[in-house]
């Protein structure tokens, strides 16, 4: 079973601002996550925020939460690593 991926408006805007190569890499990772978002090779827990996970793609981070009952991955942010872990 695959999870449905939903992007927050902020995450969609971040993707639109990126160059095509980086955008493709991030979208490919989202497809991989839709197959198994708990795979430790693809994502880890965000220690500072319970219930959120992150996935590293080069210098970029995909920050998301999983709604297992609805089979949804909700991407809250896509940020450069220099900004991803700041509150």
PDB file of N, CA and C in Angstrom:
ATOM      1  N   UNK A   1       0.836  -1.182   0.000  1.00  0.00           N
ATOM      2  CA  UNK A   1       0.000   0.000   0.000  1.00  0.00           C
ATOM      3  C   UNK A   1       0.880   1.243   0.000  1.00  0.00           C
ATOM      4  N   UNK A   2       0.432   2.245  -0.713  1.00  0.00           N
ATOM      5  CA  UNK A   2       1.193   3.487  -0.743  1.00  0.00           C
ATOM      6  C   UNK A   2       0.438   4.581   0.000  1.00  0.00           C
ATOM      7  N   UNK A   3       1.213   5.489   0.537  1.00  0.00           N
ATOM      8  CA  UNK A   3       0.668   6.647   1.216  1.00  0.00           C
ATOM      9  C   UNK A   3       0.443   7.758   0.198  1.00  0.00           C
ATOM     10  N   UNK A   4      -0.552   8.573   0.447  1.00  0.00           N
ATOM     11  CA  UNK A   4      -0.789   9.754  -0.385  1.00  0.00           C
ATOM     12  C   UNK A   4       0.057  10.895   0.184  1.00  0.00           C
ATOM     13  N   UNK A   5       0.706  11.666  -0.667  1.00  0.00           N
ATOM     14  CA  UNK A   5       1.554  12.776  -0.232  1.00  0.00           C
ATOM     15  C   UNK A   5       0.807  14.079  -0.462  1.00  0.00           C
ATOM     16  N   UNK A   6       0.677  14.868   0.603  1.00  0.00           N
ATOM     17  CA  UNK A   6       0.067  16.191   0.509  1.00  0.00           C
ATOM     18  C   UNK A   6       1.101  17.222   0.927  1.00  0.00           C
ATOM     19  N   UNK A   7       1.173  18.310   0.175  1.00  0.00           N
ATOM     20  CA  UNK A   7       2.139  19.365   0.456  1.00  0.00           C
ATOM     21  C   UNK A   7       1.439  20.586   1.033  1.00  0.00           C
ATOM     22  N   UNK A   8       1.999  21.130   2.111  1.00  0.00           N
ATOM     23  CA  UNK A   8       1.521  22.410   2.623  1.00  0.00           C
ATOM     24  C   UNK A   8       1.860  23.480   1.591  1.00  0.00           C
ATOM     25  N   UNK A   9       1.163  24.569   1.636  1.00  0.00           N
ATOM     26  CA  UNK A   9       1.402  25.645   0.665  1.00  0.00           C
ATOM     27  C   UNK A   9       2.857  26.099   0.687  1.00  0.00           C
ATOM     28  N   UNK A  10       3.426  26.235   1.879  1.00  0.00           N
ATOM     29  CA  UNK A  10       4.825  26.653   2.023  1.00  0.00           C
ATOM     30  C   UNK A  10       5.761  25.660   1.335  1.00  0.00           C
ATOM     31  N   UNK A  11       5.496  24.387   1.475  1.00  0.00           N
ATOM     32  CA  UNK A  11       6.341  23.364   0.852  1.00  0.00           C
ATOM     33  C   UNK A  11       6.220  23.408  -0.669  1.00  0.00           C
ATOM     34  N   UNK A  12       5.006  23.617  -1.162  1.00  0.00           N
ATOM     35  CA  UNK A  12       4.798  23.708  -2.613  1.00  0.00           C
ATOM     36  C   UNK A  12       5.533  24.915  -3.189  1.00  0.00           C
ATOM     37  N   UNK A  13       5.477  26.036  -2.491  1.00  0.00           N
ATOM     38  CA  UNK A  13       6.188  27.240  -2.943  1.00  0.00           C
ATOM     39  C   UNK A  13       7.692  27.011  -2.956  1.00  0.00           C
ATOM     40  N   UNK A  14       8.194  26.328  -1.931  1.00  0.00           N
ATOM     41  CA  UNK A  14       9.634  26.049  -1.867  1.00  0.00           C
ATOM     42  C   UNK A  14      10.062  25.197  -3.059  1.00  0.00           C
ATOM     43  N   UNK A  15       9.274  24.200  -3.405  1.00  0.00           N
ATOM     44  CA  UNK A  15       9.588  23.358  -4.564  1.00  0.00           C
ATOM     45  C   UNK A  15       9.588  24.170  -5.860  1.00  0.00           C
ATOM     46  N   UNK A  16       8.628  25.070  -5.991  1.00  0.00           N
ATOM     47  CA  UNK A  16       8.520  25.874  -7.210  1.00  0.00           C
ATOM     48  C   UNK A  16       9.716  26.804  -7.406  1.00  0.00           C
ATOM     49  N   UNK A  17      10.355  27.213  -6.314  1.00  0.00           N
ATOM     50  CA  UNK A  17      11.487  28.137  -6.402  1.00  0.00           C
ATOM     51  C   UNK A  17      12.808  27.449  -6.740  1.00  0.00           C
ATOM     52  N   UNK A  18      12.851  26.139  -6.648  1.00  0.00           N
ATOM     53  CA  UNK A  18      14.104  25.412  -6.853  1.00  0.00           C
ATOM     54  C   UNK A  18      14.389  25.166  -8.328  1.00  0.00           C
ATOM     55  N   UNK A  19      15.669  24.897  -8.618  1.00  0.00           N
ATOM     56  CA  UNK A  19      16.025  24.518  -9.982  1.00  0.00           C
ATOM     57  C   UNK A  19      15.426  23.142 -10.282  1.00  0.00           C
ATOM     58  N   UNK A  20      15.305  22.822 -11.550  1.00  0.00           N
ATOM     59  CA  UNK A  20      14.615  21.592 -11.970  1.00  0.00           C
ATOM     60  C   UNK A  20      15.277  20.319 -11.442  1.00  0.00           C
ATOM     61  N   UNK A  21      16.589  20.293 -11.404  1.00  0.00           N
ATOM     62  CA  UNK A  21      17.294  19.086 -10.951  1.00  0.00           C
ATOM     63  C   UNK A  21      16.996  18.816  -9.477  1.00  0.00           C
ATOM     64  N   UNK A  22      17.099  19.853  -8.645  1.00  0.00           N
ATOM     65  CA  UNK A  22      16.831  19.692  -7.213  1.00  0.00           C
ATOM     66  C   UNK A  22      15.364  19.352  -6.982  1.00  0.00           C
ATOM     67  N   UNK A  23      14.483  20.018  -7.702  1.00  0.00           N
ATOM     68  CA  UNK A  23      13.057  19.731  -7.566  1.00  0.00           C
ATOM     69  C   UNK A  23      12.769  18.269  -7.910  1.00  0.00           C
ATOM     70  N   UNK A  24      13.362  17.768  -8.966  1.00  0.00           N
ATOM     71  CA  UNK A  24      13.155  16.369  -9.364  1.00  0.00           C
ATOM     72  C   UNK A  24      13.663  15.415  -8.291  1.00  0.00           C
ATOM     73  N   UNK A  25      14.838  15.715  -7.719  1.00  0.00           N
ATOM     74  CA  UNK A  25      15.378  14.856  -6.651  1.00  0.00           C
ATOM     75  C   UNK A  25      14.429  14.817  -5.460  1.00  0.00           C
ATOM     76  N   UNK A  26      13.883  15.970  -5.088  1.00  0.00           N
ATOM     77  CA  UNK A  26      12.967  16.027  -3.954  1.00  0.00           C
ATOM     78  C   UNK A  26      11.659  15.291  -4.264  1.00  0.00           C
ATOM     79  N   UNK A  27      11.131  15.476  -5.462  1.00  0.00           N
ATOM     80  CA  UNK A  27       9.890  14.777  -5.836  1.00  0.00           C
ATOM     81  C   UNK A  27      10.106  13.260  -5.911  1.00  0.00           C
ATOM     82  N   UNK A  28      11.291  12.854  -6.377  1.00  0.00           N
ATOM     83  CA  UNK A  28      11.614  11.418  -6.387  1.00  0.00           C
ATOM     84  C   UNK A  28      11.643  10.860  -4.970  1.00  0.00           C
ATOM     85  N   UNK A  29      12.200  11.628  -4.025  1.00  0.00           N
ATOM     86  CA  UNK A  29      12.234  11.170  -2.632  1.00  0.00           C
ATOM     87  C   UNK A  29      10.825  11.073  -2.073  1.00  0.00           C
ATOM     88  N   UNK A  30       9.969  12.021  -2.419  1.00  0.00           N
ATOM     89  CA  UNK A  30       8.585  11.957  -1.954  1.00  0.00           C
ATOM     90  C   UNK A  30       7.899  10.690  -2.458  1.00  0.00           C
ATOM     91  N   UNK A  31       8.201  10.290  -3.679  1.00  0.00           N
ATOM     92  CA  UNK A  31       7.645   9.039  -4.213  1.00  0.00           C
ATOM     93  C   UNK A  31       8.160   7.841  -3.422  1.00  0.00           C
ATOM     94  N   UNK A  32       9.459   7.857  -3.083  1.00  0.00           N
ATOM     95  CA  UNK A  32      10.028   6.764  -2.282  1.00  0.00           C
ATOM     96  C   UNK A  32       9.376   6.720  -0.912  1.00  0.00           C
ATOM     97  N   UNK A  33       9.189   7.894  -0.302  1.00  0.00           N
ATOM     98  CA  UNK A  33       8.566   7.953   1.016  1.00  0.00           C
ATOM     99  C   UNK A  33       7.133   7.444   0.979  1.00  0.00           C
ATOM    100  N   UNK A  34       6.446   7.642  -0.128  1.00  0.00           N
ATOM    101  CA  UNK A  34       5.054   7.189  -0.212  1.00  0.00           C
ATOM    102  C   UNK A  34       4.953   5.664  -0.125  1.00  0.00           C
ATOM    103  N   UNK A  35       6.023   4.977  -0.463  1.00  0.00           N
ATOM    104  CA  UNK A  35       6.030   3.514  -0.368  1.00  0.00           C
ATOM    105  C   UNK A  35       6.271   3.030   1.057  1.00  0.00           C
ATOM    106  N   UNK A  36       7.170   3.710   1.784  1.00  0.00           N
ATOM    107  CA  UNK A  36       7.460   3.341   3.170  1.00  0.00           C
ATOM    108  C   UNK A  36       8.065   4.532   3.903  1.00  0.00           C
ATOM    109  N   UNK A  37       7.236   5.386   4.504  1.00  0.00           N
ATOM    110  CA  UNK A  37       7.754   6.580   5.169  1.00  0.00           C
ATOM    111  C   UNK A  37       8.535   6.293   6.452  1.00  0.00           C
ATOM    112  N   UNK A  38       8.447   5.077   6.960  1.00  0.00           N
ATOM    113  CA  UNK A  38       9.159   4.734   8.194  1.00  0.00           C
ATOM    114  C   UNK A  38      10.531   4.106   7.934  1.00  0.00           C
ATOM    115  N   UNK A  39      10.905   3.933   6.685  1.00  0.00           N
ATOM    116  CA  UNK A  39      12.194   3.329   6.333  1.00  0.00           C
ATOM    117  C   UNK A  39      13.325   4.189   6.899  1.00  0.00           C
ATOM    118  N   UNK A  40      14.160   3.636   7.785  1.00  0.00           N
ATOM    119  CA  UNK A  40      15.229   4.433   8.405  1.00  0.00           C
ATOM    120  C   UNK A  40      16.279   4.914   7.410  1.00  0.00           C
ATOM    121  N   UNK A  41      16.331   4.317   6.236  1.00  0.00           N
ATOM    122  CA  UNK A  41      17.261   4.804   5.212  1.00  0.00           C
ATOM    123  C   UNK A  41      16.739   6.066   4.546  1.00  0.00           C
ATOM    124  N   UNK A  42      15.456   6.324   4.691  1.00  0.00           N
ATOM    125  CA  UNK A  42      14.837   7.474   4.029  1.00  0.00           C
ATOM    126  C   UNK A  42      14.468   8.603   4.973  1.00  0.00           C
ATOM    127  N   UNK A  43      14.153   8.288   6.229  1.00  0.00           N
ATOM    128  CA  UNK A  43      13.709   9.345   7.136  1.00  0.00           C
ATOM    129  C   UNK A  43      14.028   9.009   8.584  1.00  0.00           C
ATOM    130  N   UNK A  44      14.050  10.066   9.402  1.00  0.00           N
ATOM    131  CA  UNK A  44      14.309   9.954  10.833  1.00  0.00           C
ATOM    132  C   UNK A  44      13.327  10.838  11.584  1.00  0.00           C
ATOM    133  N   UNK A  45      13.176  10.577  12.893  1.00  0.00           N
ATOM    134  CA  UNK A  45      12.331  11.420  13.734  1.00  0.00           C
ATOM    135  C   UNK A  45      12.994  12.770  13.959  1.00  0.00           C
ATOM    136  N   UNK A  46      12.166  13.823  14.017  1.00  0.00           N
ATOM    137  CA  UNK A  46      12.652  15.140  14.418  1.00  0.00           C
ATOM    138  C   UNK A  46      12.617  15.142  15.935  1.00  0.00           C
ATOM    139  N   UNK A  47      13.753  15.274  16.553  1.00  0.00           N
ATOM    140  CA  UNK A  47      13.845  15.177  18.008  1.00  0.00           C
ATOM    141  C   UNK A  47      13.113  16.325  18.694  1.00  0.00           C
ATOM    142  N   UNK A  48      13.197  17.520  18.112  1.00  0.00           N
ATOM    143  CA  UNK A  48      12.633  18.710  18.746  1.00  0.00           C
ATOM    144  C   UNK A  48      11.110  18.787  18.640  1.00  0.00           C
ATOM    145  N   UNK A  49      10.520  18.081  17.692  1.00  0.00           N
ATOM    146  CA  UNK A  49       9.075  18.147  17.494  1.00  0.00           C
ATOM    147  C   UNK A  49       8.508  16.738  17.377  1.00  0.00           C
ATOM    148  N   UNK A  50       7.789  16.339  18.385  1.00  0.00           N
ATOM    149  CA  UNK A  50       7.231  14.989  18.407  1.00  0.00           C
ATOM    150  C   UNK A  50       6.227  14.801  17.270  1.00  0.00           C
ATOM    151  N   UNK A  51       6.290  13.656  16.636  1.00  0.00           N
ATOM    152  CA  UNK A  51       5.359  13.333  15.572  1.00  0.00           C
ATOM    153  C   UNK A  51       5.809  13.735  14.184  1.00  0.00           C
ATOM    154  N   UNK A  52       6.920  14.455  14.094  1.00  0.00           N
ATOM    155  CA  UNK A  52       7.420  14.857  12.779  1.00  0.00           C
ATOM    156  C   UNK A  52       8.654  14.052  12.420  1.00  0.00           C
ATOM    157  N   UNK A  53       8.866  13.907  11.130  1.00  0.00           N
ATOM    158  CA  UNK A  53      10.031  13.207  10.601  1.00  0.00           C
ATOM    159  C   UNK A  53      10.689  14.091   9.562  1.00  0.00           C
ATOM    160  N   UNK A  54      11.919  13.748   9.220  1.00  0.00           N
ATOM    161  CA  UNK A  54      12.598  14.490   8.160  1.00  0.00           C
ATOM    162  C   UNK A  54      13.341  13.522   7.259  1.00  0.00           C
ATOM    163  N   UNK A  55      13.552  13.966   6.032  1.00  0.00           N
ATOM    164  CA  UNK A  55      14.298  13.186   5.057  1.00  0.00           C
ATOM    165  C   UNK A  55      15.339  14.100   4.433  1.00  0.00           C
ATOM    166  N   UNK A  56      16.562  13.609   4.353  1.00  0.00           N
ATOM    167  CA  UNK A  56      17.659  14.387   3.784  1.00  0.00           C
ATOM    168  C   UNK A  56      17.782  14.103   2.295  1.00  0.00           C
ATOM    169  N   UNK A  57      17.861  15.172   1.507  1.00  0.00           N
ATOM    170  CA  UNK A  57      18.097  15.065   0.067  1.00  0.00           C
ATOM    171  C   UNK A  57      19.154  16.109  -0.255  1.00  0.00           C
ATOM    172  N   UNK A  58      20.408  15.693  -0.284  1.00  0.00           N
ATOM    173  CA  UNK A  58      21.494  16.651  -0.490  1.00  0.00           C
ATOM    174  C   UNK A  58      21.515  17.659   0.644  1.00  0.00           C
ATOM    175  N   UNK A  59      21.470  18.943   0.292  1.00  0.00           N
ATOM    176  CA  UNK A  59      21.459  20.009   1.295  1.00  0.00           C
ATOM    177  C   UNK A  59      20.046  20.405   1.707  1.00  0.00           C
ATOM    178  N   UNK A  60      19.056  19.658   1.271  1.00  0.00           N
ATOM    179  CA  UNK A  60      17.663  19.989   1.535  1.00  0.00           C
ATOM    180  C   UNK A  60      17.034  18.997   2.499  1.00  0.00           C
ATOM    181  N   UNK A  61      16.030  19.459   3.238  1.00  0.00           N
ATOM    182  CA  UNK A  61      15.314  18.622   4.187  1.00  0.00           C
ATOM    183  C   UNK A  61      13.824  18.687   3.890  1.00  0.00           C
ATOM    184  N   UNK A  62      13.215  17.522   3.857  1.00  0.00           N
ATOM    185  CA  UNK A  62      11.761  17.422   3.736  1.00  0.00           C
ATOM    186  C   UNK A  62      11.251  17.111   5.138  1.00  0.00           C
ATOM    187  N   UNK A  63      10.444  17.992   5.693  1.00  0.00           N
ATOM    188  CA  UNK A  63       9.914  17.803   7.042  1.00  0.00           C
ATOM    189  C   UNK A  63       8.429  17.462   6.905  1.00  0.00           C
ATOM    190  N   UNK A  64       8.027  16.361   7.541  1.00  0.00           N
ATOM    191  CA  UNK A  64       6.664  15.866   7.339  1.00  0.00           C
ATOM    192  C   UNK A  64       6.156  15.141   8.565  1.00  0.00           C
ATOM    193  N   UNK A  65       4.849  14.924   8.568  1.00  0.00           N
ATOM    194  CA  UNK A  65       4.234  14.073   9.595  1.00  0.00           C
ATOM    195  C   UNK A  65       3.411  13.017   8.875  1.00  0.00           C
ATOM    196  N   UNK A  66       3.248  11.909   9.533  1.00  0.00           N
ATOM    197  CA  UNK A  66       2.537  10.780   8.939  1.00  0.00           C
ATOM    198  C   UNK A  66       1.203  10.602   9.657  1.00  0.00           C
ATOM    199  N   UNK A  67       0.144  10.554   8.884  1.00  0.00           N
ATOM    200  CA  UNK A  67      -1.178  10.256   9.421  1.00  0.00           C
ATOM    201  C   UNK A  67      -1.516   8.839   8.968  1.00  0.00           C
ATOM    202  N   UNK A  68      -1.098   7.872   9.787  1.00  0.00           N
ATOM    203  CA  UNK A  68      -1.177   6.460   9.407  1.00  0.00           C
ATOM    204  C   UNK A  68      -2.610   5.989   9.170  1.00  0.00           C
ATOM    205  N   UNK A  69      -3.544   6.469   9.966  1.00  0.00           N
ATOM    206  CA  UNK A  69      -4.930   6.023   9.817  1.00  0.00           C
ATOM    207  C   UNK A  69      -5.500   6.385   8.446  1.00  0.00           C
ATOM    208  N   UNK A  70      -5.084   7.532   7.922  1.00  0.00           N
ATOM    209  CA  UNK A  70      -5.575   7.997   6.617  1.00  0.00           C
ATOM    210  C   UNK A  70      -4.612   7.679   5.482  1.00  0.00           C
ATOM    211  N   UNK A  71      -3.469   7.063   5.815  1.00  0.00           N
ATOM    212  CA  UNK A  71      -2.440   6.742   4.813  1.00  0.00           C
ATOM    213  C   UNK A  71      -1.976   8.007   4.072  1.00  0.00           C
ATOM    214  N   UNK A  72      -1.668   9.056   4.858  1.00  0.00           N
ATOM    215  CA  UNK A  72      -1.265  10.340   4.287  1.00  0.00           C
ATOM    216  C   UNK A  72       0.067  10.772   4.878  1.00  0.00           C
ATOM    217  N   UNK A  73       0.944  11.275   4.013  1.00  0.00           N
ATOM    218  CA  UNK A  73       2.169  11.947   4.435  1.00  0.00           C
ATOM    219  C   UNK A  73       1.922  13.422   4.169  1.00  0.00           C
ATOM    220  N   UNK A  74       1.936  14.238   5.226  1.00  0.00           N
ATOM    221  CA  UNK A  74       1.702  15.670   5.076  1.00  0.00           C
ATOM    222  C   UNK A  74       3.035  16.396   5.202  1.00  0.00           C
ATOM    223  N   UNK A  75       3.515  16.948   4.092  1.00  0.00           N
ATOM    224  CA  UNK A  75       4.798  17.652   4.068  1.00  0.00           C
ATOM    225  C   UNK A  75       4.558  19.072   4.554  1.00  0.00           C
ATOM    226  N   UNK A  76       5.151  19.407   5.702  1.00  0.00           N
ATOM    227  CA  UNK A  76       4.957  20.735   6.274  1.00  0.00           C
ATOM    228  C   UNK A  76       5.968  21.741   5.755  1.00  0.00           C
ATOM    229  N   UNK A  77       7.174  21.279   5.393  1.00  0.00           N
ATOM    230  CA  UNK A  77       8.201  22.211   4.920  1.00  0.00           C
ATOM    231  C   UNK A  77       9.247  21.484   4.087  1.00  0.00           C
ATOM    232  N   UNK A  78       9.815  22.231   3.159  1.00  0.00           N
ATOM    233  CA  UNK A  78      10.996  21.808   2.414  1.00  0.00           C
ATOM    234  C   UNK A  78      11.970  22.965   2.545  1.00  0.00           C
ATOM    235  N   UNK A  79      13.081  22.720   3.248  1.00  0.00           N
ATOM    236  CA  UNK A  79      14.002  23.804   3.572  1.00  0.00           C
ATOM    237  C   UNK A  79      15.445  23.381   3.367  1.00  0.00           C
ATOM    238  N   UNK A  80      16.283  24.391   3.154  1.00  0.00           N
ATOM    239  CA  UNK A  80      17.719  24.148   3.107  1.00  0.00           C
ATOM    240  C   UNK A  80      18.160  23.733   4.503  1.00  0.00           C
ATOM    241  N   UNK A  81      19.180  22.911   4.580  1.00  0.00           N
ATOM    242  CA  UNK A  81      19.593  22.376   5.885  1.00  0.00           C
ATOM    243  C   UNK A  81      20.000  23.466   6.860  1.00  0.00           C
ATOM    244  N   UNK A  82      20.471  24.618   6.371  1.00  0.00           N
ATOM    245  CA  UNK A  82      20.887  25.695   7.268  1.00  0.00           C
ATOM    246  C   UNK A  82      19.703  26.308   8.011  1.00  0.00           C
ATOM    247  N   UNK A  83      18.490  26.126   7.493  1.00  0.00           N
ATOM    248  CA  UNK A  83      17.302  26.711   8.113  1.00  0.00           C
ATOM    249  C   UNK A  83      16.336  25.675   8.666  1.00  0.00           C
ATOM    250  N   UNK A  84      16.530  24.431   8.329  1.00  0.00           N
ATOM    251  CA  UNK A  84      15.532  23.400   8.626  1.00  0.00           C
ATOM    252  C   UNK A  84      15.319  23.130  10.110  1.00  0.00           C
ATOM    253  N   UNK A  85      16.316  23.276  10.917  1.00  0.00           N
ATOM    254  CA  UNK A  85      16.186  22.866  12.314  1.00  0.00           C
ATOM    255  C   UNK A  85      16.029  24.038  13.267  1.00  0.00           C
ATOM    256  N   UNK A  86      15.855  25.234  12.731  1.00  0.00           N
ATOM    257  CA  UNK A  86      15.624  26.405  13.579  1.00  0.00           C
ATOM    258  C   UNK A  86      14.140  26.550  13.839  1.00  0.00           C
ATOM    259  N   UNK A  87      13.809  27.098  14.983  1.00  0.00           N
ATOM    260  CA  UNK A  87      12.388  27.343  15.297  1.00  0.00           C
ATOM    261  C   UNK A  87      12.025  28.757  14.978  1.00  0.00           C
TER     262      UNK A  87
END
